[in-house]
C-alpha positions as a Markdown table, in Angstrom:
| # | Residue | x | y | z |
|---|---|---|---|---|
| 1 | Unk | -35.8 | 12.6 | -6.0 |
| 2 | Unk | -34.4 | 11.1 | -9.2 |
| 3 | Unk | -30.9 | 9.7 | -9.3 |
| 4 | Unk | -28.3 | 11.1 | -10.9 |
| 5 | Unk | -26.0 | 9.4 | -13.3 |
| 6 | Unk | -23.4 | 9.3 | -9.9 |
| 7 | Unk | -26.3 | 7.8 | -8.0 |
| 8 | Unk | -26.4 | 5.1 | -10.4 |
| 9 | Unk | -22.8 | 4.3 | -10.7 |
| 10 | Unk | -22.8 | 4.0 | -6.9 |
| 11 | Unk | -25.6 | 1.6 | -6.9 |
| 12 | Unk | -23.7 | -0.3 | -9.7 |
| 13 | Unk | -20.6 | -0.8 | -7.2 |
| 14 | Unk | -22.6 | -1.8 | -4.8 |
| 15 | Unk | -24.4 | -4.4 | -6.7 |
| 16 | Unk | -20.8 | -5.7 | -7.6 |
| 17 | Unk | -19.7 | -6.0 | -4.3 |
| 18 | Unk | -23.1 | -8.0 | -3.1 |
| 19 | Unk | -22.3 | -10.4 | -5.7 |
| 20 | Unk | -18.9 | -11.0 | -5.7 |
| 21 | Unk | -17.9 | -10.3 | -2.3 |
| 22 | Unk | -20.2 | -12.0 | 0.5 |
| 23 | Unk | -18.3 | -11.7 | 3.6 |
| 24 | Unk | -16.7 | -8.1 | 2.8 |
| 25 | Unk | -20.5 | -7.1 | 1.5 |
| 26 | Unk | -21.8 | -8.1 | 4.6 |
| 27 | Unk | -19.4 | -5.9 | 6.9 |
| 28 | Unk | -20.0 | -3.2 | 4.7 |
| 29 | Unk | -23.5 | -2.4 | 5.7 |
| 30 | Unk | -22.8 | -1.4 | 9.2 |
| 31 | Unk | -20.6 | 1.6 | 8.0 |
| 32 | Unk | -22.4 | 4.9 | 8.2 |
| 33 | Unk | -24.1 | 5.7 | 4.6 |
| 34 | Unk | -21.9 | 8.2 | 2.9 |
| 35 | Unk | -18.8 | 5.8 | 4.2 |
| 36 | Unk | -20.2 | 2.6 | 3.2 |
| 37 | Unk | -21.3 | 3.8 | -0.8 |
| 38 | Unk | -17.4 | 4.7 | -1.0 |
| 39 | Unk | -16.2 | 1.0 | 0.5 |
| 40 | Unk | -18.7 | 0.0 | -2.3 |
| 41 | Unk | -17.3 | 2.2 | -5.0 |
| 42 | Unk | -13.4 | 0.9 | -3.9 |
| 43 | Unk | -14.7 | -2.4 | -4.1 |
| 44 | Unk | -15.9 | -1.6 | -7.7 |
| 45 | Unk | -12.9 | -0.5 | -8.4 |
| 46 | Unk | -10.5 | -3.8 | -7.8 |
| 47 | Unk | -13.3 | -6.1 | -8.8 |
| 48 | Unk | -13.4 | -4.5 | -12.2 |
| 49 | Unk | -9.8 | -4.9 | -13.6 |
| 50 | Unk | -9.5 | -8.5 | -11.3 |
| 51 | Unk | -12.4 | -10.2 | -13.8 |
| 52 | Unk | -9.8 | -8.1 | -16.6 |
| 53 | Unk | -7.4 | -10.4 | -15.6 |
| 54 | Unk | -9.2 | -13.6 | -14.1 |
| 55 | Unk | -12.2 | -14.5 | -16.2 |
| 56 | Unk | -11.9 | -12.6 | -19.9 |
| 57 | Unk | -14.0 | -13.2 | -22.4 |
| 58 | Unk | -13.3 | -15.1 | -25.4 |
| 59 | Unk | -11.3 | -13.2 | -28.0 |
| 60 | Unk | -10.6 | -10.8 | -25.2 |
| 61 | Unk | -6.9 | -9.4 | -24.4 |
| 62 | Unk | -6.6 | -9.1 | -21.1 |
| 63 | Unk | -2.9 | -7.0 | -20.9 |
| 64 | Unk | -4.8 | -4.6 | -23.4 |
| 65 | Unk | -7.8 | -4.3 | -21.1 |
| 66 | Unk | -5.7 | -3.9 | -18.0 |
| 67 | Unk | -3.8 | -0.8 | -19.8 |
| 68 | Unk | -7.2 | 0.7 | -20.9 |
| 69 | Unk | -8.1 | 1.0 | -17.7 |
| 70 | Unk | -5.2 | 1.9 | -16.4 |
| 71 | Unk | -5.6 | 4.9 | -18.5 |
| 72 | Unk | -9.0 | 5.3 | -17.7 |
| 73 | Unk | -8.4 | 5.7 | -13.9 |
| 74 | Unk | -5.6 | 7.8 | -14.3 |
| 75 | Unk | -8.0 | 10.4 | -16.5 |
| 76 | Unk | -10.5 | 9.7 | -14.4 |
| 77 | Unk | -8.8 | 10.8 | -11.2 |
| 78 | Unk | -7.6 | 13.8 | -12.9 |
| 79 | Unk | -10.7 | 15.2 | -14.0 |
| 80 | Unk | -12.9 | 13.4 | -11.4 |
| 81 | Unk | -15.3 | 11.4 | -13.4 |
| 82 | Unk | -15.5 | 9.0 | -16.0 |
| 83 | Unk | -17.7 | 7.7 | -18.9 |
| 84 | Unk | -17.2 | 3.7 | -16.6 |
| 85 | Unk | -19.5 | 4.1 | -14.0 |
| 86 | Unk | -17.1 | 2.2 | -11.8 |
| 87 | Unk | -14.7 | 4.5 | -12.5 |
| 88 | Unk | -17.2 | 7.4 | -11.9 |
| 89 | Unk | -17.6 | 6.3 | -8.5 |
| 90 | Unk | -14.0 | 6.0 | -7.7 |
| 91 | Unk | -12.8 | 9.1 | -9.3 |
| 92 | Unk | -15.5 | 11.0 | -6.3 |
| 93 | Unk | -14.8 | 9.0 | -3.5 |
| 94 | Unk | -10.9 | 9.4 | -4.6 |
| 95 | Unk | -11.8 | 13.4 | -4.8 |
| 96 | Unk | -13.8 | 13.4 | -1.7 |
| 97 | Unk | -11.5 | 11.7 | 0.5 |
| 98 | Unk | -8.0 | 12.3 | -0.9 |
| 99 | Unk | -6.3 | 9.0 | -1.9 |
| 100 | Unk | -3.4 | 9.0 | -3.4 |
| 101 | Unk | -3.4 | 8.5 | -7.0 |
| 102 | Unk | 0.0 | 5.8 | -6.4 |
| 103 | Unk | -2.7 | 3.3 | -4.4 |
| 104 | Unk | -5.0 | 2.6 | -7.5 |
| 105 | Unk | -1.9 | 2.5 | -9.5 |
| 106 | Unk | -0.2 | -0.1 | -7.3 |
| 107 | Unk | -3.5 | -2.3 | -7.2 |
| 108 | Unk | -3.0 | -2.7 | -11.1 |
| 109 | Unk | 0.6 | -3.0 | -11.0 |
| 110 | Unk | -0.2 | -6.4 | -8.9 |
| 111 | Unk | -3.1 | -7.3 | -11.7 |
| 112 | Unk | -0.3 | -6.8 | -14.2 |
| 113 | Unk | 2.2 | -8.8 | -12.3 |
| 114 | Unk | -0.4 | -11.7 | -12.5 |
| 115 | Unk | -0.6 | -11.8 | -16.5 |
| 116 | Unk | 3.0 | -12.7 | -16.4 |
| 117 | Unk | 3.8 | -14.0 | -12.9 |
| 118 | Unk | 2.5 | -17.5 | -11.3 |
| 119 | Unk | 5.0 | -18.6 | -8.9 |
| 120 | Unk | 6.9 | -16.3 | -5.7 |
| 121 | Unk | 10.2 | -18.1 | -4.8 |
| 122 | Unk | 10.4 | -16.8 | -1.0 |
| 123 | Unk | 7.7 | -15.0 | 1.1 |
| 124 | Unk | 9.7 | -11.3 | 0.4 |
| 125 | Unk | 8.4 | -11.9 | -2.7 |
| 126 | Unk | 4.6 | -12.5 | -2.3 |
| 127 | Unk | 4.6 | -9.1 | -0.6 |
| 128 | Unk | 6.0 | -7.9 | -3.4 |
| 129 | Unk | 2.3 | -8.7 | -5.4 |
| 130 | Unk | 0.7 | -8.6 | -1.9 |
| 131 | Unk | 1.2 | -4.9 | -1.1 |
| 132 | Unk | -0.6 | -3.8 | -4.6 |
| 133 | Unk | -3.2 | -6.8 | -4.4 |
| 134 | Unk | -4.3 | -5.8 | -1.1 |
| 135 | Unk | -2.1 | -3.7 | 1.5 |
| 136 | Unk | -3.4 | -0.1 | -1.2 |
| 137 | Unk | -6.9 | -1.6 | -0.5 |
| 138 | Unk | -5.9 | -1.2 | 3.5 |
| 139 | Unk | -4.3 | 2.2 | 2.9 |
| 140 | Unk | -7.4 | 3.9 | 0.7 |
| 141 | Unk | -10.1 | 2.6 | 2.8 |
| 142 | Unk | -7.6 | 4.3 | 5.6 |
| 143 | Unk | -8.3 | 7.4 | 3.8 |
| 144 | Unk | -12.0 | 7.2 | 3.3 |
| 145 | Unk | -12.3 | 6.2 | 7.1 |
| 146 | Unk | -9.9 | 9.5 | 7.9 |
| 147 | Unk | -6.7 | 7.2 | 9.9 |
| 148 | Unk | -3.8 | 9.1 | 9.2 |
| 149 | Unk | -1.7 | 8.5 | 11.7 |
| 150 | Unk | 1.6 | 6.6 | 10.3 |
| 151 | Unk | 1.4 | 3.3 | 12.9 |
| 152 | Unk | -1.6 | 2.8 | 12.2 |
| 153 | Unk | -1.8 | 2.5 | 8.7 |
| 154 | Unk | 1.0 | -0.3 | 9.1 |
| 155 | Unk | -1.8 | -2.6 | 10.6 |
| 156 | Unk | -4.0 | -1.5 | 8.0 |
| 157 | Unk | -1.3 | -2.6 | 5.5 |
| 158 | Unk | -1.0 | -5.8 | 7.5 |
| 159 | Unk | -4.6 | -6.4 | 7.6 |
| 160 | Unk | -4.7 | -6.4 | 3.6 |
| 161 | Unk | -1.9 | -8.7 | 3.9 |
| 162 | Unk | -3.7 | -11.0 | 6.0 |
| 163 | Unk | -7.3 | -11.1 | 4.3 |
| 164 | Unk | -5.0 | -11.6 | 1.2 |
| 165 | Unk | -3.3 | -14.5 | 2.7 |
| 166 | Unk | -6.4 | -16.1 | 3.8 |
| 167 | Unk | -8.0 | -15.8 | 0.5 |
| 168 | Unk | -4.8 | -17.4 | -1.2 |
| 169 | Unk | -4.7 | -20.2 | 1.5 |
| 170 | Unk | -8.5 | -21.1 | 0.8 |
| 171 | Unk | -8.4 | -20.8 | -3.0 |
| 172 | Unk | -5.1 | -23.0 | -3.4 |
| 173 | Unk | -6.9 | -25.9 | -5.4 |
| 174 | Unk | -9.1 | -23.0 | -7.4 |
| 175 | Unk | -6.3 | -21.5 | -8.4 |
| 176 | Unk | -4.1 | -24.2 | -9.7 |
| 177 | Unk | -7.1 | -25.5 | -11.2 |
| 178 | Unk | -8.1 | -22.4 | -13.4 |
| 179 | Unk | -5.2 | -20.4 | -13.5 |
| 180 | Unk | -2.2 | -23.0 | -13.0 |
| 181 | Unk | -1.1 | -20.2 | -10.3 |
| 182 | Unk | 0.4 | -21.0 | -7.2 |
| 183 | Unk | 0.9 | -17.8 | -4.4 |
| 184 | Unk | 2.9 | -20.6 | -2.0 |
| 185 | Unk | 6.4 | -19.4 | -2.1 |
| 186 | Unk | 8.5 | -21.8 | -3.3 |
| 187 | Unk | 10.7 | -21.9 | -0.8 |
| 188 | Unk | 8.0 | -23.2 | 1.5 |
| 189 | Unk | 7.0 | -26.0 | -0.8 |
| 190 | Unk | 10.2 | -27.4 | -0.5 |
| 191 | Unk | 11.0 | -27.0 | 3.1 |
| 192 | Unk | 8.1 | -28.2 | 4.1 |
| 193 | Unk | 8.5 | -31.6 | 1.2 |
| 194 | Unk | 5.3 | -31.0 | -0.8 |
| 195 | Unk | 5.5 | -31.0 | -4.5 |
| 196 | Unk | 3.9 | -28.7 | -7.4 |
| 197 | Unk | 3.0 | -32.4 | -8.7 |
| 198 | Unk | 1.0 | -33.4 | -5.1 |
| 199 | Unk | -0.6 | -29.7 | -5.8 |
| 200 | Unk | -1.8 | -30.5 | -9.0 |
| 201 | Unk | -3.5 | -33.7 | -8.0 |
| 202 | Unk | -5.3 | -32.6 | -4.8 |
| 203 | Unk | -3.0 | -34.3 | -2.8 |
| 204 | Unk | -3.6 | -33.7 | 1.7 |
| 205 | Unk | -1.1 | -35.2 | 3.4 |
| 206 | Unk | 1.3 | -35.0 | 6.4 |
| 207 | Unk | 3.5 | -32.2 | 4.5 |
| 208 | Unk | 0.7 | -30.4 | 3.1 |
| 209 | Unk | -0.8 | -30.0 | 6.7 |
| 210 | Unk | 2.6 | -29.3 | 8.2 |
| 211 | Unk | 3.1 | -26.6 | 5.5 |
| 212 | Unk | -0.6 | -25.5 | 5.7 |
| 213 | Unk | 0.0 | -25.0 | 9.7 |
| 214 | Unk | 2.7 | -23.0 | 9.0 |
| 215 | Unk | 1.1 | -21.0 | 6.7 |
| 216 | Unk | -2.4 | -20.1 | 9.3 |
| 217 | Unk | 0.1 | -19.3 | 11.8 |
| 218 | Unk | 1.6 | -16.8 | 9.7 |
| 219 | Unk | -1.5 | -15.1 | 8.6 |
| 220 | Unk | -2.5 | -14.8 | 12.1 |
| 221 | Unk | 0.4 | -13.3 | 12.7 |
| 222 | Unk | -0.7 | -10.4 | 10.4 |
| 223 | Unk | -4.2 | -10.5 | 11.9 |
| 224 | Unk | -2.9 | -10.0 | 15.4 |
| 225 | Unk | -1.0 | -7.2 | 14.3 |
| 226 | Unk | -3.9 | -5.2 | 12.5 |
| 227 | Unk | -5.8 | -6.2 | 15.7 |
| 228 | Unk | -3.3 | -3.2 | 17.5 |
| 229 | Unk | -4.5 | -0.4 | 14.9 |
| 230 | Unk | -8.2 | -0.9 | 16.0 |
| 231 | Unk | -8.2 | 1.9 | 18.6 |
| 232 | Unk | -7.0 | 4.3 | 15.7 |
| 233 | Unk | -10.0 | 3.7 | 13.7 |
| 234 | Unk | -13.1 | 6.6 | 13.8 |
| 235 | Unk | -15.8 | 4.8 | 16.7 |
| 236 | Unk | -18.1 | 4.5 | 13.9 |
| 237 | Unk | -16.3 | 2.4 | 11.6 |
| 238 | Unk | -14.7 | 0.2 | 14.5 |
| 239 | Unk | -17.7 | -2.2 | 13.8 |
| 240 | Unk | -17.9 | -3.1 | 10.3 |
| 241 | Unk | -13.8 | -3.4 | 10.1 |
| 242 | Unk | -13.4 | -5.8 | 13.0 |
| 243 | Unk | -16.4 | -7.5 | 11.8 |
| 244 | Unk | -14.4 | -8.4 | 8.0 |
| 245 | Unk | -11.4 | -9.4 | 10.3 |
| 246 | Unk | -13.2 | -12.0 | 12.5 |
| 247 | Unk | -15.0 | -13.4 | 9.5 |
| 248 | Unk | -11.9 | -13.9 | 7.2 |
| 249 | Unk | -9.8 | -14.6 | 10.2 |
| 250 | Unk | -12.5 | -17.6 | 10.8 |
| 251 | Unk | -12.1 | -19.1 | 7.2 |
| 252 | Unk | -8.4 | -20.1 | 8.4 |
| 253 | Unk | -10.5 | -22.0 | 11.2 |
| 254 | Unk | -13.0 | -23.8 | 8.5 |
| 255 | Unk | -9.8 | -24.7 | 6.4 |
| 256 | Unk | -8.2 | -26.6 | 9.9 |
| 257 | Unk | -11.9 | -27.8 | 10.5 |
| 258 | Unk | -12.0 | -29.5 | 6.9 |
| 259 | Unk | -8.5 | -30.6 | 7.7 |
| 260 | Unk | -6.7 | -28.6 | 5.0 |
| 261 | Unk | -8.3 | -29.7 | 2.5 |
| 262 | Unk | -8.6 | -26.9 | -0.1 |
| 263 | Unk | -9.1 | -29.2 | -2.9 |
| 264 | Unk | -12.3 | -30.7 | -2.5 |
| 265 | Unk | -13.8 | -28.4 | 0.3 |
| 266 | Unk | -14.4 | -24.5 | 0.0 |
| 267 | Unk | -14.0 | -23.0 | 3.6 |
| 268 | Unk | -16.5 | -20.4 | 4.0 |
| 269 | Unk | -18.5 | -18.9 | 6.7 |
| 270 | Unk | -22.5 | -19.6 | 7.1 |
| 271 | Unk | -25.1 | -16.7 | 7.4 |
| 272 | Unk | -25.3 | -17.9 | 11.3 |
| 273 | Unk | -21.7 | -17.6 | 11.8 |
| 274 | Unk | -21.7 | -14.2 | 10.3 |
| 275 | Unk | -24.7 | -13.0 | 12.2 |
| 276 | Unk | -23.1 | -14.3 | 15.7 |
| 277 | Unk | -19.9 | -12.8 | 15.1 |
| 278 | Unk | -21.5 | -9.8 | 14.7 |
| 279 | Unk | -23.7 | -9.9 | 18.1 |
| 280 | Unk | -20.4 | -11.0 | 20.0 |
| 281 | Unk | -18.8 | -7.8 | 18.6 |
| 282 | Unk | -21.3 | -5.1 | 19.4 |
| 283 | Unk | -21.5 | -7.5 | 22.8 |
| 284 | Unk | -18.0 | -6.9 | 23.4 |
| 285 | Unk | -17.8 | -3.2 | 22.4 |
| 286 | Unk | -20.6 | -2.7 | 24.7 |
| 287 | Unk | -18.9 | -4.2 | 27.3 |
């Protein structure tokens, strides 16, 4: 049967997500079919207006771009498609499964806030960006997996929170390096005696580990929370969301492995590692 122009902008999401997110990519393909090209199409959606604001291209304006398609998604969720194919694929799944149009919106309000926002004095603040950058993520895919009930979506907001953390925790060095950003609140960089200066050169010492301890635990914190909203999650999509919490959850363990050095070292899981979490899962479900 030939594809249709829908077909196509589904396949194009997915291809986005195989390249750009690993890990996540890899979780996805145990969701059932018709749930798993929608993960792909809400992947396609934050990847999109993320390069927007991360990687432009020269002569570019990337506040112009990010209000383009701002407007773009809010037409396209009104009349359910879209001339961007990314935005195509969204607009449906968004139809089909009822998110809320204030979740895509809060995603780019966080994009926006990091055009004109580098530093987060206390932690209050972080979860300020955090919420739009990845807690909406939590809540949509809430919708497409059909968990409504109000607890539960609190530790899906929390697990956004703490994939977020762990992707700011391992990317400390890439993002001072490319984008002179720093998502360690401030208030933590002093109490625990580490400077922006230290930062900028790489440096791993006692206060850095100290205040990269602290910062693990608190992730896990978030983990352990989301970790209670599993039962609430549809038996057929238990799998692939427990299987992106172990994996992210295990990049905090590579960082304290390459003792906390995020400058020099990336922590990321292997192709083994992902493939034996996965057997200990269905293991212990079957248990």
């Amino acid at each position: 049967m030939p594809q249709t122009e829908l077909d196509l902008a589904y396949g194009l999401c997915k291809r986005i997500n195989a390249h750009h997110g690993k890990t996540y990519y890899f979780s996805t393909l145990f969701f059932p079919p018709e749930i798993r090209q929608s993960v792909h199409a809400l992947y396609g959606f934050v990847r999109y207006p993320d390069e927007i604001v991360d990687n432009p291209q020269p002569g570019d304006d990337p506040k112009r771009g990010l209000l383009e398609y701002r407007d773009a998604t809010r037409m396209a969720l009104k009349i359910g498609s879209s001339s961007n194919p990314v935005l195509a694929a969204f607009a449906d799944t968004a139809k089909r499964y009822g998110i809320f149009e204030k979740y895509p919106l809060a995603f780019l309000d966080a994009m926006a806030m990091d055009l004109t926002r580098s530093r987060y004095e206390t932690f209050e603040d972080l979860k300020t960006y955090t919420y739009g950058s990845a807690s909406v993520v939590g809540l949509m895919m809430c919708c497409v997996m059909g968990v409504t009930d109000e607890q539960a979506l609190v530790h899906a907001h929390d697990l956004g929170l703490a994939m977020q953390l762990t992707n700011f925790w391992r990317d400390i060095g890439e993002d001072w390096r490319d984008r002179q950003r720093i998502y360690i609140p401030q208030e933590d960089l002093r109490r625990f005696g580490y400077t922006e200066t230290m930062l900028a050169n790489g440096v791993v010492n006692d206060a850095f580990r100290a205040l990269m301890r602290f910062q693990i635990a608190r992730a896990r914190e978030y983990y352990a929370s989301a970790d209670l909203g599993m039962a609430s999650i549809p038996s057929r999509c238990q799998l692939p969301v427990m299987l992106a919490r172990h994996l992210y959850a295990q990049i905090l363990d590579k960082i304290e492995e390459n003792d906390y050095d995020v400058f020099g070292r990336r922590a990321r899981t292997t192709a083994l590692e992902k493939a034996s979490a996965l057997v200990r899962l269905r293991m212990s479900r079957a248990a």
